[in-house]
Amino acid sequence: MYTQWDIGYAKTWEDASLFLDNLYSERPPISDFLAWRDERVLDEAHWYGWFIDYYMEGGLLRDIFTHKTTTKEHWDMLMMPTVYTRAELDYDLVVGADTVVEDAYDPHCATVTEGCAPVAVISAENLRDYSRGKAETALIGNVLKRNSKMGDYVIEDETWDCIWSELIENGKGLKTVYDRPGFVESDYKFSAEMLEEMIHELDRLITKYGASPWDAMTTANKLVALLTEHRGLVQDELDDVLAGRRVLTEKDFLGPKERERRRKLNSDTANQEGEKDYSQYFFDMDQKLLEIRRVEMRENLFQKRKEAEEAARQRDPRSVPEEY
């Protein structure tokens, strides 16, 4: 998120390059981070499922939040989440609750040789697992060997186990996310509200891809097995939270309901002690700062584009049209 803030939440390489001087030049204010996290974190569960649906269904256009099939216009708006608010992306508002939507697919999938549907489902966790890693590596190798463009360049399968051992067991090669020092995944704590939303989305996916006609597909079977394993881990964490074995703090991922409950509790305590509650002022200020930031990003991006095109025109008047 910090890097996105540095480059003005750019969506293309060209736009990002205009903000390179800003990269790592300062830390974003905590208000920006909290506003971003409060808006996005629960939606991540839906994005997770939407991402899986997108590829499993070969690029079928769906709404992120309702999972209904959607229009190209709405899809294009969903592809710009930092431009539109959640309210502006509401399905009923943009598409219409009673609108009959015909199935449409992402045109980018037409540029992929075999379309967007997966030829195999690979688990990064399995690749790192000492008991399943070699089999997962072989799955990748066999997919590449069957590819008409890559098959001739894949090394002999007798070497795959050795390569996996060197990379995973002996830690050779480039650094990965697992080399990052500090916190481990279990250090990040989520409230019951957020864990229940994750389980709801996992249940939806398991039910969908475990039924006909998906249950006849190898990729869907692998997906359901992975999702079922993941669901078990999330359920264990939820049980620990509900039982009080995982104690949450204000810095954890509380979700809007739990955070609001704690805010009111703190507010009531302050009022009982005769202190004035200013918390709502700061909540409103955070939202206002986010709105201002969005306007500034749009204005800065437009100005930098104009400056870049003017510089290009001065170097070569034919490179940029007069009207843009």
PDB file of C-alpha atoms in Angstrom:
ATOM      1  CA  MET A   1       0.000   0.000   0.000  1.00  0.00           C
ATOM      2  CA  TYR A   2       2.852   2.422   0.825  1.00  0.00           C
ATOM      3  CA  THR A   3       4.354   2.063  -2.660  1.00  0.00           C
ATOM      4  CA  GLN A   4       0.952   2.653  -4.266  1.00  0.00           C
ATOM      5  CA  TRP A   5       0.622   5.856  -2.233  1.00  0.00           C
ATOM      6  CA  ASP A   6       4.078   6.994  -3.413  1.00  0.00           C
ATOM      7  CA  ILE A   7       3.153   6.649  -7.096  1.00  0.00           C
ATOM      8  CA  GLY A   8      -0.305   8.144  -6.819  1.00  0.00           C
ATOM      9  CA  TYR A   9      -2.089   4.775  -7.138  1.00  0.00           C
ATOM     10  CA  ALA A  10      -1.028   4.637 -10.793  1.00  0.00           C
ATOM     11  CA  LYS A  11      -2.581   1.908 -12.924  1.00  0.00           C
ATOM     12  CA  THR A  12      -0.116   1.847 -15.852  1.00  0.00           C
ATOM     13  CA  TRP A  13       3.657   1.832 -16.188  1.00  0.00           C
ATOM     14  CA  GLU A  14       3.522   5.192 -17.973  1.00  0.00           C
ATOM     15  CA  ASP A  15       1.560   6.814 -15.151  1.00  0.00           C
ATOM     16  CA  ALA A  16       3.747   5.246 -12.463  1.00  0.00           C
ATOM     17  CA  SER A  17       6.920   6.503 -14.153  1.00  0.00           C
ATOM     18  CA  LEU A  18       5.719  10.079 -13.723  1.00  0.00           C
ATOM     19  CA  PHE A  19       5.890   9.639  -9.932  1.00  0.00           C
ATOM     20  CA  LEU A  20       9.234   7.832  -9.662  1.00  0.00           C
ATOM     21  CA  ASP A  21      10.771  10.777  -7.808  1.00  0.00           C
ATOM     22  CA  ASN A  22       8.194  10.234  -5.053  1.00  0.00           C
ATOM     23  CA  LEU A  23       9.110   6.582  -4.508  1.00  0.00           C
ATOM     24  CA  TYR A  24      10.171   5.926  -0.891  1.00  0.00           C
ATOM     25  CA  SER A  25      10.588   9.684  -0.332  1.00  0.00           C
ATOM     26  CA  GLU A  26       8.256   9.782   2.675  1.00  0.00           C
ATOM     27  CA  ARG A  27       5.842   7.673   4.697  1.00  0.00           C
ATOM     28  CA  PRO A  28       2.110   8.137   4.097  1.00  0.00           C
ATOM     29  CA  PRO A  29       0.206   9.581   7.048  1.00  0.00           C
ATOM     30  CA  ILE A  30      -1.400   6.969   9.271  1.00  0.00           C
ATOM     31  CA  SER A  31      -4.796   8.476   8.471  1.00  0.00           C
ATOM     32  CA  ASP A  32      -4.343   7.468   4.827  1.00  0.00           C
ATOM     33  CA  PHE A  33      -3.427   3.935   5.805  1.00  0.00           C
ATOM     34  CA  LEU A  34      -6.345   3.502   8.222  1.00  0.00           C
ATOM     35  CA  ALA A  35      -8.803   4.906   5.702  1.00  0.00           C
ATOM     36  CA  TRP A  36      -7.479   2.539   3.032  1.00  0.00           C
ATOM     37  CA  ARG A  37      -7.563  -0.455   5.357  1.00  0.00           C
ATOM     38  CA  ASP A  38     -11.025   0.306   6.732  1.00  0.00           C
ATOM     39  CA  GLU A  39     -12.441   0.584   3.206  1.00  0.00           C
ATOM     40  CA  ARG A  40     -10.675  -2.406   1.698  1.00  0.00           C
ATOM     41  CA  VAL A  41      -9.941  -5.111   4.217  1.00  0.00           C
ATOM     42  CA  LEU A  42     -13.363  -6.804   4.389  1.00  0.00           C
ATOM     43  CA  ASP A  43     -13.727  -6.500   0.615  1.00  0.00           C
ATOM     44  CA  GLU A  44     -10.560  -8.560   0.217  1.00  0.00           C
ATOM     45  CA  ALA A  45     -12.572 -11.706   0.967  1.00  0.00           C
ATOM     46  CA  HIS A  46     -14.819 -10.943  -1.999  1.00  0.00           C
ATOM     47  CA  TRP A  47     -11.897 -10.010  -4.245  1.00  0.00           C
ATOM     48  CA  TYR A  48     -10.337 -13.368  -3.359  1.00  0.00           C
ATOM     49  CA  GLY A  49     -13.389 -15.259  -4.579  1.00  0.00           C
ATOM     50  CA  TRP A  50     -13.913 -12.973  -7.560  1.00  0.00           C
ATOM     51  CA  PHE A  51     -10.318 -13.561  -8.688  1.00  0.00           C
ATOM     52  CA  ILE A  52     -10.842 -17.337  -8.577  1.00  0.00           C
ATOM     53  CA  ASP A  53     -14.158 -17.076 -10.450  1.00  0.00           C
ATOM     54  CA  TYR A  54     -12.558 -14.888 -13.122  1.00  0.00           C
ATOM     55  CA  TYR A  55      -9.994 -17.491 -14.126  1.00  0.00           C
ATOM     56  CA  MET A  56     -12.045 -20.629 -13.518  1.00  0.00           C
ATOM     57  CA  GLU A  57     -14.794 -19.229 -15.757  1.00  0.00           C
ATOM     58  CA  GLY A  58     -12.415 -18.052 -18.454  1.00  0.00           C
ATOM     59  CA  GLY A  59     -12.718 -14.312 -17.868  1.00  0.00           C
ATOM     60  CA  LEU A  60     -16.495 -14.098 -17.376  1.00  0.00           C
ATOM     61  CA  LEU A  61     -17.362 -10.555 -16.253  1.00  0.00           C
ATOM     62  CA  ARG A  62     -18.743 -10.569 -12.711  1.00  0.00           C
ATOM     63  CA  ASP A  63     -19.319  -7.999 -10.000  1.00  0.00           C
ATOM     64  CA  ILE A  64     -16.776  -8.263  -7.186  1.00  0.00           C
ATOM     65  CA  PHE A  65     -19.238  -7.827  -4.337  1.00  0.00           C
ATOM     66  CA  THR A  66     -22.416  -9.630  -5.455  1.00  0.00           C
ATOM     67  CA  HIS A  67     -20.717 -12.075  -7.861  1.00  0.00           C
ATOM     68  CA  LYS A  68     -23.497 -11.456 -10.387  1.00  0.00           C
ATOM     69  CA  THR A  69     -22.602 -11.340 -14.077  1.00  0.00           C
ATOM     70  CA  THR A  70     -22.145  -7.714 -15.042  1.00  0.00           C
ATOM     71  CA  THR A  71     -21.827  -5.329 -17.966  1.00  0.00           C
ATOM     72  CA  LYS A  72     -18.652  -4.116 -19.658  1.00  0.00           C
ATOM     73  CA  GLU A  73     -19.320  -0.594 -18.368  1.00  0.00           C
ATOM     74  CA  HIS A  74     -19.530  -1.772 -14.773  1.00  0.00           C
ATOM     75  CA  TRP A  75     -16.516  -4.038 -15.245  1.00  0.00           C
ATOM     76  CA  ASP A  76     -14.392  -1.125 -16.452  1.00  0.00           C
ATOM     77  CA  MET A  77     -15.347   0.812 -13.320  1.00  0.00           C
ATOM     78  CA  LEU A  78     -14.438  -2.150 -11.105  1.00  0.00           C
ATOM     79  CA  MET A  79     -10.990  -2.178 -12.712  1.00  0.00           C
ATOM     80  CA  MET A  80     -10.381   1.281 -11.189  1.00  0.00           C
ATOM     81  CA  PRO A  81     -11.037   0.723  -7.453  1.00  0.00           C
ATOM     82  CA  THR A  82      -9.068   3.793  -6.370  1.00  0.00           C
ATOM     83  CA  VAL A  83     -11.110   6.061  -8.642  1.00  0.00           C
ATOM     84  CA  TYR A  84     -14.600   4.974  -7.572  1.00  0.00           C
ATOM     85  CA  THR A  85     -15.946   4.448  -4.069  1.00  0.00           C
ATOM     86  CA  ARG A  86     -17.735   1.278  -3.023  1.00  0.00           C
ATOM     87  CA  ALA A  87     -21.040   3.166  -3.157  1.00  0.00           C
ATOM     88  CA  GLU A  88     -20.339   4.365  -6.715  1.00  0.00           C
ATOM     89  CA  LEU A  89     -19.646   0.758  -7.775  1.00  0.00           C
ATOM     90  CA  ASP A  90     -22.916  -0.566  -6.332  1.00  0.00           C
ATOM     91  CA  TYR A  91     -24.379  -3.151  -8.713  1.00  0.00           C
ATOM     92  CA  ASP A  92     -27.976  -1.959  -8.478  1.00  0.00           C
ATOM     93  CA  LEU A  93     -26.891   1.633  -9.073  1.00  0.00           C
ATOM     94  CA  VAL A  94     -24.726   0.988 -12.137  1.00  0.00           C
ATOM     95  CA  VAL A  95     -26.348  -2.074 -13.712  1.00  0.00           C
ATOM     96  CA  GLY A  96     -29.815  -2.159 -12.184  1.00  0.00           C
ATOM     97  CA  ALA A  97     -31.406  -4.751  -9.918  1.00  0.00           C
ATOM     98  CA  ASP A  98     -33.811  -5.998 -12.617  1.00  0.00           C
ATOM     99  CA  THR A  99     -31.451  -5.735 -15.588  1.00  0.00           C
ATOM    100  CA  VAL A 100     -30.983  -8.951 -17.564  1.00  0.00           C
ATOM    101  CA  VAL A 101     -27.254  -9.218 -18.243  1.00  0.00           C
ATOM    102  CA  GLU A 102     -25.958 -11.454 -20.997  1.00  0.00           C
ATOM    103  CA  ASP A 103     -22.709 -13.313 -20.358  1.00  0.00           C
ATOM    104  CA  ALA A 104     -19.689 -11.347 -21.546  1.00  0.00           C
ATOM    105  CA  TYR A 105     -15.992 -12.076 -21.276  1.00  0.00           C
ATOM    106  CA  ASP A 106     -12.888  -9.996 -20.717  1.00  0.00           C
ATOM    107  CA  PRO A 107     -11.575  -9.157 -24.209  1.00  0.00           C
ATOM    108  CA  HIS A 108      -8.018  -9.625 -22.948  1.00  0.00           C
ATOM    109  CA  CYS A 109      -8.673 -13.367 -22.736  1.00  0.00           C
ATOM    110  CA  ALA A 110      -8.970 -13.457 -26.533  1.00  0.00           C
ATOM    111  CA  THR A 111      -5.277 -12.524 -26.719  1.00  0.00           C
ATOM    112  CA  VAL A 112      -4.255 -15.576 -24.619  1.00  0.00           C
ATOM    113  CA  THR A 113      -3.538 -18.660 -26.748  1.00  0.00           C
ATOM    114  CA  GLU A 114      -5.792 -21.015 -24.796  1.00  0.00           C
ATOM    115  CA  GLY A 115      -7.923 -18.394 -23.090  1.00  0.00           C
ATOM    116  CA  CYS A 116      -7.949 -17.412 -19.397  1.00  0.00           C
ATOM    117  CA  ALA A 117      -9.164 -20.725 -17.955  1.00  0.00           C
ATOM    118  CA  PRO A 118      -6.372 -22.459 -16.012  1.00  0.00           C
ATOM    119  CA  VAL A 119      -4.616 -25.533 -17.355  1.00  0.00           C
ATOM    120  CA  ALA A 120      -3.575 -26.398 -13.796  1.00  0.00           C
ATOM    121  CA  VAL A 121      -4.032 -25.138 -10.234  1.00  0.00           C
ATOM    122  CA  ILE A 122      -0.778 -24.612  -8.338  1.00  0.00           C
ATOM    123  CA  SER A 123      -0.428 -24.026  -4.593  1.00  0.00           C
ATOM    124  CA  ALA A 124       2.433 -21.834  -3.369  1.00  0.00           C
ATOM    125  CA  GLU A 125       1.968 -23.355   0.086  1.00  0.00           C
ATOM    126  CA  ASN A 126       2.359 -26.853  -1.374  1.00  0.00           C
ATOM    127  CA  LEU A 127       5.548 -25.793  -3.143  1.00  0.00           C
ATOM    128  CA  ARG A 128       7.046 -24.853   0.216  1.00  0.00           C
ATOM    129  CA  ASP A 129       5.769 -27.957   2.009  1.00  0.00           C
ATOM    130  CA  TYR A 130       8.437 -30.606   2.572  1.00  0.00           C
ATOM    131  CA  SER A 131       6.037 -33.496   1.943  1.00  0.00           C
ATOM    132  CA  ARG A 132       4.174 -32.050  -1.056  1.00  0.00           C
ATOM    133  CA  GLY A 133       6.687 -29.679  -2.634  1.00  0.00           C
ATOM    134  CA  LYS A 134       8.281 -32.093  -5.096  1.00  0.00           C
ATOM    135  CA  ALA A 135       4.919 -33.260  -6.456  1.00  0.00           C
ATOM    136  CA  GLU A 136       3.787 -29.651  -6.906  1.00  0.00           C
ATOM    137  CA  THR A 137       7.023 -28.863  -8.746  1.00  0.00           C
ATOM    138  CA  ALA A 138       6.429 -31.843 -11.053  1.00  0.00           C
ATOM    139  CA  LEU A 139       2.945 -30.507 -11.785  1.00  0.00           C
ATOM    140  CA  ILE A 140       4.445 -27.230 -13.017  1.00  0.00           C
ATOM    141  CA  GLY A 141       7.093 -29.041 -15.046  1.00  0.00           C
ATOM    142  CA  ASN A 142       4.587 -31.316 -16.761  1.00  0.00           C
ATOM    143  CA  VAL A 143       2.349 -28.393 -17.723  1.00  0.00           C
ATOM    144  CA  LEU A 144       5.323 -26.635 -19.326  1.00  0.00           C
ATOM    145  CA  LYS A 145       6.445 -29.817 -21.114  1.00  0.00           C
ATOM    146  CA  ARG A 146       3.023 -30.178 -22.731  1.00  0.00           C
ATOM    147  CA  ASN A 147       3.115 -26.614 -23.999  1.00  0.00           C
ATOM    148  CA  SER A 148       4.020 -26.441 -27.691  1.00  0.00           C
ATOM    149  CA  LYS A 149       6.108 -23.303 -27.201  1.00  0.00           C
ATOM    150  CA  MET A 150       7.868 -24.217 -23.956  1.00  0.00           C
ATOM    151  CA  GLY A 151       8.160 -28.002 -24.111  1.00  0.00           C
ATOM    152  CA  ASP A 152      11.475 -28.107 -25.976  1.00  0.00           C
ATOM    153  CA  TYR A 153      13.133 -25.865 -23.373  1.00  0.00           C
ATOM    154  CA  VAL A 154      12.140 -27.721 -20.193  1.00  0.00           C
ATOM    155  CA  ILE A 155      15.020 -29.607 -18.567  1.00  0.00           C
ATOM    156  CA  GLU A 156      14.792 -33.333 -17.843  1.00  0.00           C
ATOM    157  CA  ASP A 157      12.341 -34.298 -15.117  1.00  0.00           C
ATOM    158  CA  GLU A 158      15.074 -36.269 -13.304  1.00  0.00           C
ATOM    159  CA  THR A 159      16.506 -32.927 -12.174  1.00  0.00           C
ATOM    160  CA  TRP A 160      13.300 -31.428 -10.761  1.00  0.00           C
ATOM    161  CA  ASP A 161      13.546 -32.998  -7.299  1.00  0.00           C
ATOM    162  CA  CYS A 162      17.148 -31.865  -6.970  1.00  0.00           C
ATOM    163  CA  ILE A 163      16.269 -28.289  -7.939  1.00  0.00           C
ATOM    164  CA  TRP A 164      13.398 -28.226  -5.440  1.00  0.00           C
ATOM    165  CA  SER A 165      15.685 -29.472  -2.658  1.00  0.00           C
ATOM    166  CA  GLU A 166      18.320 -26.842  -3.419  1.00  0.00           C
ATOM    167  CA  LEU A 167      15.788 -24.008  -3.484  1.00  0.00           C
ATOM    168  CA  ILE A 168      13.531 -25.015  -0.583  1.00  0.00           C
ATOM    169  CA  GLU A 169      15.494 -27.263   1.740  1.00  0.00           C
ATOM    170  CA  ASN A 170      18.901 -25.621   1.232  1.00  0.00           C
ATOM    171  CA  GLY A 171      17.612 -22.074   0.725  1.00  0.00           C
ATOM    172  CA  LYS A 172      19.560 -21.323  -2.454  1.00  0.00           C
ATOM    173  CA  GLY A 173      18.434 -19.001  -5.205  1.00  0.00           C
ATOM    174  CA  LEU A 174      16.661 -15.656  -5.009  1.00  0.00           C
ATOM    175  CA  LYS A 175      14.954 -14.419  -1.856  1.00  0.00           C
ATOM    176  CA  THR A 176      11.232 -15.030  -1.489  1.00  0.00           C
ATOM    177  CA  VAL A 177       8.489 -13.676   0.754  1.00  0.00           C
ATOM    178  CA  TYR A 178       9.393 -16.375   3.277  1.00  0.00           C
ATOM    179  CA  ASP A 179      12.791 -14.745   3.804  1.00  0.00           C
ATOM    180  CA  ARG A 180      11.227 -11.565   5.154  1.00  0.00           C
ATOM    181  CA  PRO A 181      12.226 -11.036   8.816  1.00  0.00           C
ATOM    182  CA  GLY A 182       9.827 -10.010  11.543  1.00  0.00           C
ATOM    183  CA  PHE A 183       6.208 -11.068  11.741  1.00  0.00           C
ATOM    184  CA  VAL A 184       4.843 -14.423  10.593  1.00  0.00           C
ATOM    185  CA  GLU A 185       1.316 -14.977   9.298  1.00  0.00           C
ATOM    186  CA  SER A 186      -0.017 -16.085  12.687  1.00  0.00           C
ATOM    187  CA  ASP A 187       0.964 -12.713  14.166  1.00  0.00           C
ATOM    188  CA  TYR A 188      -1.759 -10.985  12.142  1.00  0.00           C
ATOM    189  CA  LYS A 189      -5.049 -11.261  14.017  1.00  0.00           C
ATOM    190  CA  PHE A 190      -8.562 -10.836  12.664  1.00  0.00           C
ATOM    191  CA  SER A 191     -11.852 -10.334  14.471  1.00  0.00           C
ATOM    192  CA  ALA A 192     -14.702 -12.842  14.381  1.00  0.00           C
ATOM    193  CA  GLU A 193     -16.564 -10.506  12.027  1.00  0.00           C
ATOM    194  CA  MET A 194     -13.807 -10.715   9.435  1.00  0.00           C
ATOM    195  CA  LEU A 195     -13.105 -14.429   9.851  1.00  0.00           C
ATOM    196  CA  GLU A 196     -16.802 -15.222   9.421  1.00  0.00           C
ATOM    197  CA  GLU A 197     -16.826 -13.253   6.159  1.00  0.00           C
ATOM    198  CA  MET A 198     -13.827 -15.258   4.933  1.00  0.00           C
ATOM    199  CA  ILE A 199     -15.572 -18.526   5.805  1.00  0.00           C
ATOM    200  CA  HIS A 200     -18.738 -17.366   4.035  1.00  0.00           C
ATOM    201  CA  GLU A 201     -16.769 -16.728   0.841  1.00  0.00           C
ATOM    202  CA  LEU A 202     -14.863 -20.001   1.112  1.00  0.00           C
ATOM    203  CA  ASP A 203     -18.129 -21.901   1.571  1.00  0.00           C
ATOM    204  CA  ARG A 204     -19.528 -20.257  -1.555  1.00  0.00           C
ATOM    205  CA  LEU A 205     -16.523 -21.297  -3.628  1.00  0.00           C
ATOM    206  CA  ILE A 206     -16.363 -24.846  -2.237  1.00  0.00           C
ATOM    207  CA  THR A 207     -20.077 -25.376  -2.929  1.00  0.00           C
ATOM    208  CA  LYS A 208     -19.865 -23.929  -6.425  1.00  0.00           C
ATOM    209  CA  TYR A 209     -16.765 -25.762  -7.665  1.00  0.00           C
ATOM    210  CA  GLY A 210     -17.594 -28.981  -5.840  1.00  0.00           C
ATOM    211  CA  ALA A 211     -20.837 -29.387  -7.813  1.00  0.00           C
ATOM    212  CA  SER A 212     -21.608 -30.354 -11.410  1.00  0.00           C
ATOM    213  CA  PRO A 213     -20.244 -29.645 -13.978  1.00  0.00           C
ATOM    214  CA  TRP A 214     -17.118 -28.469 -12.152  1.00  0.00           C
ATOM    215  CA  ASP A 215     -16.638 -31.689 -10.198  1.00  0.00           C
ATOM    216  CA  ALA A 216     -15.628 -33.466 -13.413  1.00  0.00           C
ATOM    217  CA  MET A 217     -12.639 -31.131 -13.902  1.00  0.00           C
ATOM    218  CA  THR A 218      -9.184 -31.816 -12.430  1.00  0.00           C
ATOM    219  CA  THR A 219      -8.547 -28.120 -11.857  1.00  0.00           C
ATOM    220  CA  ALA A 220     -11.792 -27.671  -9.922  1.00  0.00           C
ATOM    221  CA  ASN A 221     -11.103 -30.739  -7.769  1.00  0.00           C
ATOM    222  CA  LYS A 222      -7.652 -29.405  -6.863  1.00  0.00           C
ATOM    223  CA  LEU A 223      -9.134 -25.995  -6.110  1.00  0.00           C
ATOM    224  CA  VAL A 224     -11.814 -27.426  -3.811  1.00  0.00           C
ATOM    225  CA  ALA A 225      -9.227 -29.479  -1.926  1.00  0.00           C
ATOM    226  CA  LEU A 226      -7.071 -26.386  -1.327  1.00  0.00           C
ATOM    227  CA  LEU A 227     -10.048 -24.230  -0.324  1.00  0.00           C
ATOM    228  CA  THR A 228     -11.315 -26.890   2.083  1.00  0.00           C
ATOM    229  CA  GLU A 229      -7.907 -27.053   3.764  1.00  0.00           C
ATOM    230  CA  HIS A 230      -7.796 -23.260   3.976  1.00  0.00           C
ATOM    231  CA  ARG A 231     -11.296 -23.141   5.439  1.00  0.00           C
ATOM    232  CA  GLY A 232     -10.235 -25.472   8.217  1.00  0.00           C
ATOM    233  CA  LEU A 233      -7.398 -23.150   9.186  1.00  0.00           C
ATOM    234  CA  VAL A 234      -9.677 -20.105   9.222  1.00  0.00           C
ATOM    235  CA  GLN A 235     -12.244 -21.992  11.308  1.00  0.00           C
ATOM    236  CA  ASP A 236      -9.535 -22.891  13.853  1.00  0.00           C
ATOM    237  CA  GLU A 237      -8.587 -19.221  14.124  1.00  0.00           C
ATOM    238  CA  LEU A 238     -12.231 -18.193  14.544  1.00  0.00           C
ATOM    239  CA  ASP A 239     -12.673 -20.750  17.326  1.00  0.00           C
ATOM    240  CA  ASP A 240      -9.603 -19.315  19.095  1.00  0.00           C
ATOM    241  CA  VAL A 241     -10.954 -15.756  18.844  1.00  0.00           C
ATOM    242  CA  LEU A 242     -14.403 -16.700  20.138  1.00  0.00           C
ATOM    243  CA  ALA A 243     -12.852 -18.666  23.003  1.00  0.00           C
ATOM    244  CA  GLY A 244     -10.558 -15.763  23.918  1.00  0.00           C
ATOM    245  CA  ARG A 245      -7.385 -17.683  23.145  1.00  0.00           C
ATOM    246  CA  ARG A 246      -6.421 -15.020  20.570  1.00  0.00           C
ATOM    247  CA  VAL A 247      -6.699 -11.614  22.217  1.00  0.00           C
ATOM    248  CA  LEU A 248      -7.256  -8.692  19.856  1.00  0.00           C
ATOM    249  CA  THR A 249      -5.809  -5.200  20.179  1.00  0.00           C
ATOM    250  CA  GLU A 250      -6.659  -1.902  18.485  1.00  0.00           C
ATOM    251  CA  LYS A 251      -3.893  -2.511  15.925  1.00  0.00           C
ATOM    252  CA  ASP A 252      -5.393  -5.807  14.749  1.00  0.00           C
ATOM    253  CA  PHE A 253      -7.825  -6.244  11.853  1.00  0.00           C
ATOM    254  CA  LEU A 254     -11.019  -5.591  13.777  1.00  0.00           C
ATOM    255  CA  GLY A 255     -13.471  -4.772  11.008  1.00  0.00           C
ATOM    256  CA  PRO A 256     -15.979  -1.902  11.100  1.00  0.00           C
ATOM    257  CA  LYS A 257     -18.446  -3.461  13.575  1.00  0.00           C
ATOM    258  CA  GLU A 258     -15.871  -4.490  16.180  1.00  0.00           C
ATOM    259  CA  ARG A 259     -13.946  -1.240  15.819  1.00  0.00           C
ATOM    260  CA  GLU A 260     -17.128   0.794  16.219  1.00  0.00           C
ATOM    261  CA  ARG A 261     -18.112  -1.251  19.285  1.00  0.00           C
ATOM    262  CA  ARG A 262     -14.759  -0.511  20.884  1.00  0.00           C
ATOM    263  CA  ARG A 263     -14.956   3.150  19.914  1.00  0.00           C
ATOM    264  CA  LYS A 264     -18.332   3.521  21.618  1.00  0.00           C
ATOM    265  CA  LEU A 265     -17.071   1.673  24.677  1.00  0.00           C
ATOM    266  CA  ASN A 266     -14.093   4.012  24.943  1.00  0.00           C
ATOM    267  CA  SER A 267     -16.352   6.993  24.293  1.00  0.00           C
ATOM    268  CA  ASP A 268     -18.769   5.987  27.067  1.00  0.00           C
ATOM    269  CA  THR A 269     -15.875   5.535  29.480  1.00  0.00           C
ATOM    270  CA  ALA A 270     -14.488   8.970  28.600  1.00  0.00           C
ATOM    271  CA  ASN A 271     -17.901  10.597  29.025  1.00  0.00           C
ATOM    272  CA  GLN A 272     -18.371   8.982  32.427  1.00  0.00           C
ATOM    273  CA  GLU A 273     -15.077  10.543  33.464  1.00  0.00           C
ATOM    274  CA  GLY A 274     -16.221  13.962  32.264  1.00  0.00           C
ATOM    275  CA  GLU A 275     -14.090  14.048  29.111  1.00  0.00           C
ATOM    276  CA  LYS A 276     -15.499  15.303  25.822  1.00  0.00           C
ATOM    277  CA  ASP A 277     -15.569  12.720  23.015  1.00  0.00           C
ATOM    278  CA  TYR A 278     -13.783  14.002  19.882  1.00  0.00           C
ATOM    279  CA  SER A 279     -13.598  10.623  18.151  1.00  0.00           C
ATOM    280  CA  GLN A 280     -16.306  11.279  15.547  1.00  0.00           C
ATOM    281  CA  TYR A 281     -14.497  14.439  14.498  1.00  0.00           C
ATOM    282  CA  PHE A 282     -11.400  12.411  13.684  1.00  0.00           C
ATOM    283  CA  PHE A 283     -13.384   9.731  11.854  1.00  0.00           C
ATOM    284  CA  ASP A 284     -14.965  12.455   9.696  1.00  0.00           C
ATOM    285  CA  MET A 285     -11.600  14.112   9.173  1.00  0.00           C
ATOM    286  CA  ASP A 286     -10.072  10.819   7.984  1.00  0.00           C
ATOM    287  CA  GLN A 287     -12.798  10.452   5.362  1.00  0.00           C
ATOM    288  CA  LYS A 288     -12.371  14.069   4.240  1.00  0.00           C
ATOM    289  CA  LEU A 289      -8.605  13.599   3.903  1.00  0.00           C
ATOM    290  CA  LEU A 290      -9.181  10.540   1.741  1.00  0.00           C
ATOM    291  CA  GLU A 291     -11.538  12.467  -0.543  1.00  0.00           C
ATOM    292  CA  ILE A 292      -9.049  15.312  -0.844  1.00  0.00           C
ATOM    293  CA  ARG A 293      -6.252  12.852  -1.596  1.00  0.00           C
ATOM    294  CA  ARG A 294      -8.246  11.304  -4.432  1.00  0.00           C
ATOM    295  CA  VAL A 295      -8.922  14.708  -6.005  1.00  0.00           C
ATOM    296  CA  GLU A 296      -5.261  15.667  -5.691  1.00  0.00           C
ATOM    297  CA  MET A 297      -4.136  12.390  -7.295  1.00  0.00           C
ATOM    298  CA  ARG A 298      -6.408  12.945 -10.295  1.00  0.00           C
ATOM    299  CA  GLU A 299      -5.303  16.578 -10.711  1.00  0.00           C
ATOM    300  CA  ASN A 300      -1.593  15.726 -10.319  1.00  0.00           C
ATOM    301  CA  LEU A 301      -1.839  12.867 -12.781  1.00  0.00           C
ATOM    302  CA  PHE A 302      -3.536  15.087 -15.363  1.00  0.00           C
ATOM    303  CA  GLN A 303      -0.916  17.820 -14.893  1.00  0.00           C
ATOM    304  CA  LYS A 304       2.018  15.407 -15.131  1.00  0.00           C
ATOM    305  CA  ARG A 305       0.592  13.887 -18.296  1.00  0.00           C
ATOM    306  CA  LYS A 306       0.323  17.356 -19.837  1.00  0.00           C
ATOM    307  CA  GLU A 307       3.908  18.156 -18.868  1.00  0.00           C
ATOM    308  CA  ALA A 308       5.195  14.856 -20.241  1.00  0.00           C
ATOM    309  CA  GLU A 309       3.350  15.316 -23.542  1.00  0.00           C
ATOM    310  CA  GLU A 310       4.564  18.920 -23.825  1.00  0.00           C
ATOM    311  CA  ALA A 311       8.151  17.767 -23.267  1.00  0.00           C
ATOM    312  CA  ALA A 312       7.702  15.092 -25.924  1.00  0.00           C
ATOM    313  CA  ARG A 313       6.236  17.640 -28.352  1.00  0.00           C
ATOM    314  CA  GLN A 314       9.239  19.910 -27.883  1.00  0.00           C
ATOM    315  CA  ARG A 315      11.596  17.019 -28.653  1.00  0.00           C
ATOM    316  CA  ASP A 316       9.568  15.921 -31.669  1.00  0.00           C
ATOM    317  CA  PRO A 317       6.471  17.931 -32.673  1.00  0.00           C
ATOM    318  CA  ARG A 318       5.135  14.924 -34.588  1.00  0.00           C
ATOM    319  CA  SER A 319       5.176  12.606 -31.554  1.00  0.00           C
ATOM    320  CA  VAL A 320       2.088  14.015 -29.778  1.00  0.00           C
ATOM    321  CA  PRO A 321      -1.113  15.267 -31.455  1.00  0.00           C
ATOM    322  CA  GLU A 322      -2.181  18.811 -30.714  1.00  0.00           C
ATOM    323  CA  GLU A 323      -5.528  17.644 -29.266  1.00  0.00           C
ATOM    324  CA  TYR A 324      -5.370  15.248 -26.317  1.00  0.00           C
TER     325      TYR A 324
END
